Short mmCIF file of C-alpha atoms in Angstrom, two decimals:
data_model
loop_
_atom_site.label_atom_id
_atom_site.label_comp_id
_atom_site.label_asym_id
_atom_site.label_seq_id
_atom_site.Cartn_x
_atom_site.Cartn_y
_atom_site.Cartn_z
CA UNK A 1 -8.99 -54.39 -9.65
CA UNK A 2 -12.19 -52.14 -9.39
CA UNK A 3 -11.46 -51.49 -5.80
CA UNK A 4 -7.59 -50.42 -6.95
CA UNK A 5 -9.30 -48.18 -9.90
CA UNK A 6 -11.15 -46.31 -7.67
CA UNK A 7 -8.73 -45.67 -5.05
CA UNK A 8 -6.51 -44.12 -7.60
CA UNK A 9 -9.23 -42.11 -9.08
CA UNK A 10 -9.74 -40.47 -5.53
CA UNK A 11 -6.09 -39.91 -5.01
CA UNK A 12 -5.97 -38.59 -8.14
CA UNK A 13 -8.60 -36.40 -7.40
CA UNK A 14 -7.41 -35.45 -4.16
CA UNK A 15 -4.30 -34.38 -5.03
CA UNK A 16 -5.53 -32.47 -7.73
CA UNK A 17 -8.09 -31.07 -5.06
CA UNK A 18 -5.13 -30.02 -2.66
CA UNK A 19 -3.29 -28.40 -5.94
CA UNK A 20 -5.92 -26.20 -6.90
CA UNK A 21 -6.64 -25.17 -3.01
CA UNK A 22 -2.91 -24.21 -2.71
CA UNK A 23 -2.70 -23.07 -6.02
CA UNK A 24 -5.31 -20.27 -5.52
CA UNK A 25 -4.60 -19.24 -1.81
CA UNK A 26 -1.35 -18.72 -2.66
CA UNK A 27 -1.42 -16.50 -5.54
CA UNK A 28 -4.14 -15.00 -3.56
CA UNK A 29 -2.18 -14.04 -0.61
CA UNK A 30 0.86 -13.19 -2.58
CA UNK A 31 -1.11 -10.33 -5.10
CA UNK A 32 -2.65 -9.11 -1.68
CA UNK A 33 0.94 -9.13 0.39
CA UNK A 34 2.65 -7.37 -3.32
CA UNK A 35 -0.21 -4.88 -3.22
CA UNK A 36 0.27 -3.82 0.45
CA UNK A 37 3.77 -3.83 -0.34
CA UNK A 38 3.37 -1.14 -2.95
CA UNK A 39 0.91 0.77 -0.81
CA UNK A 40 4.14 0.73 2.04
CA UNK A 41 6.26 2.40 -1.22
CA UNK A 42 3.22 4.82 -1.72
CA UNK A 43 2.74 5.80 1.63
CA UNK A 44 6.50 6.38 1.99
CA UNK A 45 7.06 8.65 -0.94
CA UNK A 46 4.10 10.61 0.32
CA UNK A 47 5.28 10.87 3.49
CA UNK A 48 8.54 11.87 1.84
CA UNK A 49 6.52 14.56 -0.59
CA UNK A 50 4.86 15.55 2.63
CA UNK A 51 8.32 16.23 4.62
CA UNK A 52 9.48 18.10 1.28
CA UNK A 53 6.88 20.52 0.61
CA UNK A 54 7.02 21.60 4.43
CA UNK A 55 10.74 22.11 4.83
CA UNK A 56 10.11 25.08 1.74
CA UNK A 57 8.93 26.81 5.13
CA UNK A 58 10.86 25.56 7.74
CA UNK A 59 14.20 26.18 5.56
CA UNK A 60 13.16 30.08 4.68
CA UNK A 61 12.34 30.52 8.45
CA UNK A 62 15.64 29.53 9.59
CA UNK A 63 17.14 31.35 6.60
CA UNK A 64 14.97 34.65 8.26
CA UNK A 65 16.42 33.61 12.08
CA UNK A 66 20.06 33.75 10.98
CA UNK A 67 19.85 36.86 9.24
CA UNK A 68 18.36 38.36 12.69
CA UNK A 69 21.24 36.77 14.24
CA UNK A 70 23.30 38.79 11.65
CA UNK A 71 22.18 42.51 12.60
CA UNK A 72 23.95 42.92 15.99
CA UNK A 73 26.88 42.39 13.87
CA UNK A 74 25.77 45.08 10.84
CA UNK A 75 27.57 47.82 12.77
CA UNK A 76 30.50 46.79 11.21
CA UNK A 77 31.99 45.14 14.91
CA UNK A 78 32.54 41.65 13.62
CA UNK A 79 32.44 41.20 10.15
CA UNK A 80 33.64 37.46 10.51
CA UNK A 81 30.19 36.76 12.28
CA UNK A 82 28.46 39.17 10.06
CA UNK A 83 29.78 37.70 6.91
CA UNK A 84 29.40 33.96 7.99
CA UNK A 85 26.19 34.50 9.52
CA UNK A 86 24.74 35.82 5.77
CA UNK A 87 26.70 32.72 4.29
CA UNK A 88 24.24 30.33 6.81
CA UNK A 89 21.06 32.26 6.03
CA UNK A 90 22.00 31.77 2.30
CA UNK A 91 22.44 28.11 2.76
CA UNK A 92 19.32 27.62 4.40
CA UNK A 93 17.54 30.16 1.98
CA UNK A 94 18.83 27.97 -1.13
CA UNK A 95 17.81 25.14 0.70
CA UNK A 96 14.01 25.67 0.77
CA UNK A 97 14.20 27.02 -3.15
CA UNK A 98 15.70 23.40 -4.06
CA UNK A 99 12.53 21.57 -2.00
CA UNK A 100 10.34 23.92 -3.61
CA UNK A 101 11.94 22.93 -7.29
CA UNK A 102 11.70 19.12 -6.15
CA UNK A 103 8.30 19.81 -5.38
CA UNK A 104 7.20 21.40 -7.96
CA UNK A 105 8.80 18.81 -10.97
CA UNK A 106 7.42 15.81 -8.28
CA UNK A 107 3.84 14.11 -9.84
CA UNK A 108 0.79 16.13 -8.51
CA UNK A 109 -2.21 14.12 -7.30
CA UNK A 110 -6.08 14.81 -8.51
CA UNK A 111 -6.75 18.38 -7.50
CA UNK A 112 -2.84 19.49 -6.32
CA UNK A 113 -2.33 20.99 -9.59
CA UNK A 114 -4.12 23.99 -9.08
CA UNK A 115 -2.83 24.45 -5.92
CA UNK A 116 0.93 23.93 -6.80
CA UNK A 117 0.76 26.50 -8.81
CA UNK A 118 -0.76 28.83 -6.41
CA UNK A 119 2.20 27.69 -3.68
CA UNK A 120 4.58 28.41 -6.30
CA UNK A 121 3.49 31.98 -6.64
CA UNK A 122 2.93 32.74 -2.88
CA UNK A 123 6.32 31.05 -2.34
CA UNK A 124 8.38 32.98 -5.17
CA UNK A 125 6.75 36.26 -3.61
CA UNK A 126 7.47 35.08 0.10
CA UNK A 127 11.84 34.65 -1.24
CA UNK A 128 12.14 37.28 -3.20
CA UNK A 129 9.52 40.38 -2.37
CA UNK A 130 10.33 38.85 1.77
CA UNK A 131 13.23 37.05 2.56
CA UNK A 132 15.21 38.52 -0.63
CA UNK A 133 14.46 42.29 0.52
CA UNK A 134 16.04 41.06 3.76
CA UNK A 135 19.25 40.27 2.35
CA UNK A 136 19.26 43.00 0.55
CA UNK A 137 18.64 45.63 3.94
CA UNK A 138 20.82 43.87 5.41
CA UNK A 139 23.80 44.20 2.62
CA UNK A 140 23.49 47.87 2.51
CA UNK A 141 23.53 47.85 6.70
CA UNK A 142 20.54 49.15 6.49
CA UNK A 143 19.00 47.71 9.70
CA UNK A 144 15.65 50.02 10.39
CA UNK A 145 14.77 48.60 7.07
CA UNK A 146 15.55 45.29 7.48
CA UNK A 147 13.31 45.33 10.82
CA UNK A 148 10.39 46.98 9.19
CA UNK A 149 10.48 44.54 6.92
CA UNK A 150 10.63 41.27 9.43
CA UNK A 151 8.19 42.68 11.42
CA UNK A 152 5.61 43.39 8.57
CA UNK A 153 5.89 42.36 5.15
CA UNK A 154 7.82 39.27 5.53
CA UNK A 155 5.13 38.08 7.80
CA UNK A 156 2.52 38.71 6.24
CA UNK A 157 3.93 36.87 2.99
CA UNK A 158 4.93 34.06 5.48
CA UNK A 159 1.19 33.83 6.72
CA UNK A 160 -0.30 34.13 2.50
CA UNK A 161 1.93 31.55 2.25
CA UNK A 162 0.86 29.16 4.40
CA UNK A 163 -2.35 28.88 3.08
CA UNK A 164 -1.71 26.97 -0.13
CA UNK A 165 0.51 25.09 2.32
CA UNK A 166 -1.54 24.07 4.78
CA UNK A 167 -3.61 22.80 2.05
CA UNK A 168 -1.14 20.98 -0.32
CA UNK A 169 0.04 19.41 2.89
CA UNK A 170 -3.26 18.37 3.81
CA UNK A 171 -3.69 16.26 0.56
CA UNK A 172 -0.34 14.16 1.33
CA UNK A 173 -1.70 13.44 4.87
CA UNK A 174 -5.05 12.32 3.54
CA UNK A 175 -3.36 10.23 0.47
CA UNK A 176 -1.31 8.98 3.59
CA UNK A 177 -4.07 7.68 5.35
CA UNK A 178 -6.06 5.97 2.27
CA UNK A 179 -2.71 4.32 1.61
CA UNK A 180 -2.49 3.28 5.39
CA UNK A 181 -5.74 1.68 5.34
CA UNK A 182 -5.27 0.01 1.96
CA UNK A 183 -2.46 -1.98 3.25
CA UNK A 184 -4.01 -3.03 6.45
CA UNK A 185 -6.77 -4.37 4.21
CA UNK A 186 -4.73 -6.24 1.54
CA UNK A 187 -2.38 -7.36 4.50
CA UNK A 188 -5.49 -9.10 6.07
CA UNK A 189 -7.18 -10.32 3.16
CA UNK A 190 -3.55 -12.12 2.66
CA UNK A 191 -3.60 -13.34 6.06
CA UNK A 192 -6.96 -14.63 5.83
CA UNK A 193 -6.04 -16.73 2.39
CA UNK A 194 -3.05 -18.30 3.62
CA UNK A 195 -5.61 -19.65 7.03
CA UNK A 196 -7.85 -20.58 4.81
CA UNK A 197 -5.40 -22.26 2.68
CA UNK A 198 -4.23 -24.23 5.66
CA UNK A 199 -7.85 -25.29 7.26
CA UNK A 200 -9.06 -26.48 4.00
CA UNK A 201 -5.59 -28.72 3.52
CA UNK A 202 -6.19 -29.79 7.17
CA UNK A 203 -9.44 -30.23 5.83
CA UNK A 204 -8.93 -32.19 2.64
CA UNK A 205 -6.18 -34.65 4.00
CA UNK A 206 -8.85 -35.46 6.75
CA UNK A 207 -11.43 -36.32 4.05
CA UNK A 208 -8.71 -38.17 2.08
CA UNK A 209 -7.57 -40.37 5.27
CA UNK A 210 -11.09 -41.28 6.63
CA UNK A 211 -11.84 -42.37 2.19
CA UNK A 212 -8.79 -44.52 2.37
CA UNK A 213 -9.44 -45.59 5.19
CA UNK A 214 -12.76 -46.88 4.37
CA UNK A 215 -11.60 -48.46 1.14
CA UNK A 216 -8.56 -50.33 2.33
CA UNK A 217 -9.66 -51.24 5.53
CA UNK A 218 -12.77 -54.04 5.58
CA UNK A 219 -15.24 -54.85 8.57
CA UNK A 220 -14.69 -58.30 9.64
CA UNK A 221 -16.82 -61.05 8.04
CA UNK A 222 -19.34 -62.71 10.62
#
Protein backbone atom coordinates (compact mmCIF):
# COMPACT_ATOMS: atom_id res chain seq x y z
CA UNK A 1 0.00 0.00 0.00
CA UNK A 2 2.76 2.54 1.14
CA UNK A 3 4.96 1.43 -1.65
CA UNK A 4 1.73 2.04 -4.22
CA UNK A 5 1.19 5.63 -2.36
CA UNK A 6 4.39 6.71 -3.10
CA UNK A 7 4.75 5.64 -6.54
CA UNK A 8 1.72 7.64 -7.38
CA UNK A 9 2.87 10.60 -5.52
CA UNK A 10 6.06 10.64 -7.84
CA UNK A 11 4.08 10.15 -10.96
CA UNK A 12 2.01 12.61 -9.89
CA UNK A 13 4.72 14.78 -9.40
CA UNK A 14 6.41 13.98 -12.44
CA UNK A 15 3.90 14.64 -14.64
CA UNK A 16 3.15 17.73 -13.11
CA UNK A 17 7.05 18.36 -13.38
CA UNK A 18 6.97 17.63 -17.27
CA UNK A 19 3.69 20.07 -17.46
CA UNK A 20 5.19 22.97 -16.04
CA UNK A 21 8.65 22.36 -18.12
CA UNK A 22 6.53 22.30 -21.36
CA UNK A 23 4.24 24.67 -20.18
CA UNK A 24 6.88 27.47 -19.83
CA UNK A 25 9.25 26.64 -22.83
CA UNK A 26 6.55 26.78 -24.90
CA UNK A 27 4.94 29.98 -24.22
CA UNK A 28 8.48 31.01 -24.05
CA UNK A 29 9.45 30.19 -27.49
CA UNK A 30 6.15 31.15 -28.93
CA UNK A 31 6.21 35.15 -27.39
CA UNK A 32 9.92 35.08 -28.73
CA UNK A 33 8.98 33.42 -32.40
CA UNK A 34 5.51 36.20 -32.34
CA UNK A 35 7.97 38.95 -31.45
CA UNK A 36 10.47 38.21 -34.29
CA UNK A 37 7.55 37.80 -36.33
CA UNK A 38 6.46 41.37 -35.77
CA UNK A 39 10.00 42.65 -36.05
CA UNK A 40 9.85 40.72 -39.90
CA UNK A 41 6.41 43.14 -40.33
CA UNK A 42 8.55 46.12 -38.96
CA UNK A 43 11.45 45.65 -40.90
CA UNK A 44 9.29 45.21 -44.02
CA UNK A 45 7.24 48.34 -43.79
CA UNK A 46 10.51 50.15 -43.25
CA UNK A 47 12.03 48.77 -45.94
CA UNK A 48 8.84 49.68 -47.79
CA UNK A 49 8.97 53.51 -46.19
CA UNK A 50 12.57 53.35 -47.23
CA UNK A 51 11.79 52.37 -51.08
CA UNK A 52 8.97 55.20 -50.88
CA UNK A 53 10.70 58.15 -49.71
CA UNK A 54 13.54 57.45 -52.40
CA UNK A 55 11.42 56.94 -55.49
CA UNK A 56 10.19 61.00 -54.63
CA UNK A 57 13.73 61.32 -56.42
CA UNK A 58 14.06 58.71 -58.69
CA UNK A 59 10.37 59.48 -60.12
CA UNK A 60 11.17 63.51 -60.61
CA UNK A 61 14.50 62.46 -62.30
CA UNK A 62 12.91 60.41 -64.83
CA UNK A 63 10.11 62.97 -65.05
CA UNK A 64 13.38 65.62 -65.87
CA UNK A 65 14.94 62.77 -68.55
CA UNK A 66 11.72 62.60 -70.59
CA UNK A 67 11.20 66.11 -70.84
CA UNK A 68 14.95 66.27 -72.34
CA UNK A 69 13.82 63.61 -74.55
CA UNK A 70 10.96 66.07 -75.46
CA UNK A 71 13.10 69.16 -76.82
CA UNK A 72 14.40 67.70 -80.13
CA UNK A 73 10.82 67.52 -80.81
CA UNK A 74 9.90 71.42 -79.51
CA UNK A 75 10.59 72.63 -83.06
CA UNK A 76 7.30 71.78 -83.83
CA UNK A 77 8.64 68.43 -86.21
CA UNK A 78 6.68 65.80 -84.35
CA UNK A 79 4.19 66.91 -82.17
CA UNK A 80 2.93 63.21 -81.58
CA UNK A 81 6.39 62.56 -79.80
CA UNK A 82 6.43 65.99 -78.41
CA UNK A 83 3.00 65.77 -76.96
CA UNK A 84 3.33 62.10 -75.65
CA UNK A 85 6.69 62.60 -74.45
CA UNK A 86 5.23 65.67 -71.93
CA UNK A 87 2.27 63.17 -71.14
CA UNK A 88 5.28 60.50 -69.75
CA UNK A 89 7.23 63.20 -67.91
CA UNK A 90 3.84 64.16 -66.30
CA UNK A 91 3.18 60.66 -65.27
CA UNK A 92 6.37 60.17 -63.75
CA UNK A 93 6.31 63.81 -62.25
CA UNK A 94 2.81 62.96 -60.49
CA UNK A 95 4.26 59.89 -59.54
CA UNK A 96 6.98 61.13 -57.11
CA UNK A 97 4.30 63.95 -55.68
CA UNK A 98 1.96 60.85 -54.65
CA UNK A 99 5.23 59.02 -52.74
CA UNK A 100 5.99 62.23 -51.33
CA UNK A 101 2.09 62.59 -49.99
CA UNK A 102 2.36 58.81 -48.78
CA UNK A 103 5.32 59.80 -47.10
CA UNK A 104 4.52 62.53 -45.59
CA UNK A 105 0.80 61.21 -43.93
CA UNK A 106 3.10 57.70 -43.12
CA UNK A 107 4.07 57.63 -38.98
CA UNK A 108 7.46 59.47 -38.44
CA UNK A 109 9.96 57.82 -36.10
CA UNK A 110 11.83 59.75 -32.98
CA UNK A 111 13.68 62.60 -34.64
CA UNK A 112 12.10 62.25 -38.54
CA UNK A 113 9.69 64.86 -37.75
CA UNK A 114 11.83 67.66 -38.08
CA UNK A 115 13.30 66.44 -40.94
CA UNK A 116 10.05 65.57 -42.90
CA UNK A 117 9.21 68.72 -42.79
CA UNK A 118 12.38 70.06 -44.06
CA UNK A 119 12.13 67.27 -47.17
CA UNK A 120 8.79 68.54 -47.72
CA UNK A 121 9.95 72.05 -48.33
CA UNK A 122 13.16 71.22 -50.33
CA UNK A 123 10.94 68.80 -52.30
CA UNK A 124 7.89 71.27 -53.04
CA UNK A 125 10.72 73.83 -54.18
CA UNK A 126 12.67 71.05 -56.23
CA UNK A 127 8.69 70.33 -58.39
CA UNK A 128 7.58 73.42 -58.68
CA UNK A 129 10.52 76.34 -58.63
CA UNK A 130 12.64 73.06 -60.83
CA UNK A 131 10.92 70.53 -62.53
CA UNK A 132 7.58 72.77 -62.81
CA UNK A 133 9.62 75.75 -64.57
CA UNK A 134 10.64 72.95 -66.95
CA UNK A 135 7.32 72.18 -68.10
CA UNK A 136 6.54 75.36 -68.31
CA UNK A 137 9.87 76.34 -70.89
CA UNK A 138 9.12 73.71 -72.48
CA UNK A 139 5.19 74.57 -73.19
CA UNK A 140 6.01 77.91 -74.52
CA UNK A 141 8.97 76.09 -76.86
CA UNK A 142 11.07 77.95 -75.19
CA UNK A 143 14.14 75.64 -75.24
CA UNK A 144 17.32 78.08 -74.26
CA UNK A 145 15.27 78.44 -71.18
CA UNK A 146 14.43 75.18 -70.51
CA UNK A 147 18.32 74.26 -70.78
CA UNK A 148 19.44 77.02 -68.54
CA UNK A 149 17.30 75.82 -66.27
CA UNK A 150 18.37 71.84 -66.34
CA UNK A 151 21.70 72.75 -66.32
CA UNK A 152 21.54 75.13 -63.23
CA UNK A 153 18.71 75.62 -61.09
CA UNK A 154 17.10 72.34 -61.31
CA UNK A 155 20.31 70.89 -60.14
CA UNK A 156 21.08 72.65 -57.71
CA UNK A 157 17.46 72.13 -56.10
CA UNK A 158 18.04 68.39 -56.95
CA UNK A 159 21.39 68.44 -54.89
CA UNK A 160 19.44 70.81 -51.63
CA UNK A 161 17.28 68.19 -51.95
CA UNK A 162 19.09 65.40 -51.33
CA UNK A 163 20.25 66.38 -48.20
CA UNK A 164 17.16 65.95 -46.05
CA UNK A 165 17.07 62.78 -48.14
CA UNK A 166 20.02 61.26 -47.60
CA UNK A 167 19.23 61.74 -44.07
CA UNK A 168 15.52 60.64 -43.72
CA UNK A 169 16.73 57.64 -45.65
CA UNK A 170 19.41 57.02 -43.36
CA UNK A 171 16.98 56.64 -40.33
CA UNK A 172 14.89 53.76 -42.22
CA UNK A 173 18.20 51.90 -42.89
CA UNK A 174 19.29 52.19 -39.29
CA UNK A 175 15.57 51.32 -37.87
CA UNK A 176 16.18 48.45 -40.51
CA UNK A 177 19.06 47.13 -38.96
CA UNK A 178 17.87 47.36 -35.10
CA UNK A 179 14.83 45.49 -36.38
CA UNK A 180 17.19 42.91 -38.17
CA UNK A 181 19.04 42.21 -35.13
CA UNK A 182 16.00 42.09 -32.87
CA UNK A 183 14.65 39.20 -34.70
CA UNK A 184 17.79 37.23 -34.92
CA UNK A 185 17.80 37.59 -31.13
CA UNK A 186 14.16 36.66 -30.28
CA UNK A 187 14.49 33.92 -33.10
CA UNK A 188 17.38 32.37 -30.99
CA UNK A 189 16.20 32.89 -27.66
CA UNK A 190 13.07 30.77 -29.17
CA UNK A 191 15.31 28.25 -30.47
CA UNK A 192 17.16 27.91 -27.40
CA UNK A 193 13.69 27.35 -25.24
CA UNK A 194 12.26 24.81 -27.34
CA UNK A 195 16.16 22.71 -26.83
CA UNK A 196 15.91 23.31 -23.60
CA UNK A 197 12.43 22.23 -23.42
CA UNK A 198 13.40 18.98 -25.04
CA UNK A 199 16.78 18.11 -22.89
CA UNK A 200 15.04 18.72 -19.71
CA UNK A 201 11.94 16.23 -20.92
CA UNK A 202 14.76 13.85 -22.05
CA UNK A 203 15.90 14.72 -18.82
CA UNK A 204 12.92 14.25 -16.55
CA UNK A 205 11.57 10.93 -18.18
CA UNK A 206 15.19 9.60 -17.45
CA UNK A 207 14.83 10.54 -13.76
CA UNK A 208 11.24 9.18 -13.78
CA UNK A 209 12.34 5.65 -15.39
CA UNK A 210 15.51 5.00 -13.25
CA UNK A 211 12.63 6.10 -9.78
CA UNK A 212 10.31 3.50 -11.10
CA UNK A 213 12.56 1.48 -11.73
CA UNK A 214 13.98 1.40 -8.36
CA UNK A 215 10.58 1.14 -6.71
CA UNK A 216 9.04 -1.64 -8.70
CA UNK A 217 11.90 -3.58 -9.29
CA UNK A 218 13.50 -5.41 -5.89
CA UNK A 219 17.15 -6.89 -5.44
CA UNK A 220 16.90 -10.50 -4.91
CA UNK A 221 16.67 -11.79 -1.31
CA UNK A 222 19.90 -13.82 -0.22
Amino acid sequence: MLKNTRLTTILTLSGLFLFFVFLASSLLSVIYLNRSAESLKNLNHEVSATLGVADTTNWIRAARTTLLAAVPYADGSNPEAFNAALAQARFYYDGGLRFMQAYQAAPKMAGEAELSRELAARYNDYTQQGVGALFTALQKRDVPAFLMLAGTKVVALDEAYRVPLDKVIAIHKQSAVNITQQADTDTHIAYVAAGVSVILFILASVIVAVGLKKLLIKPPRR
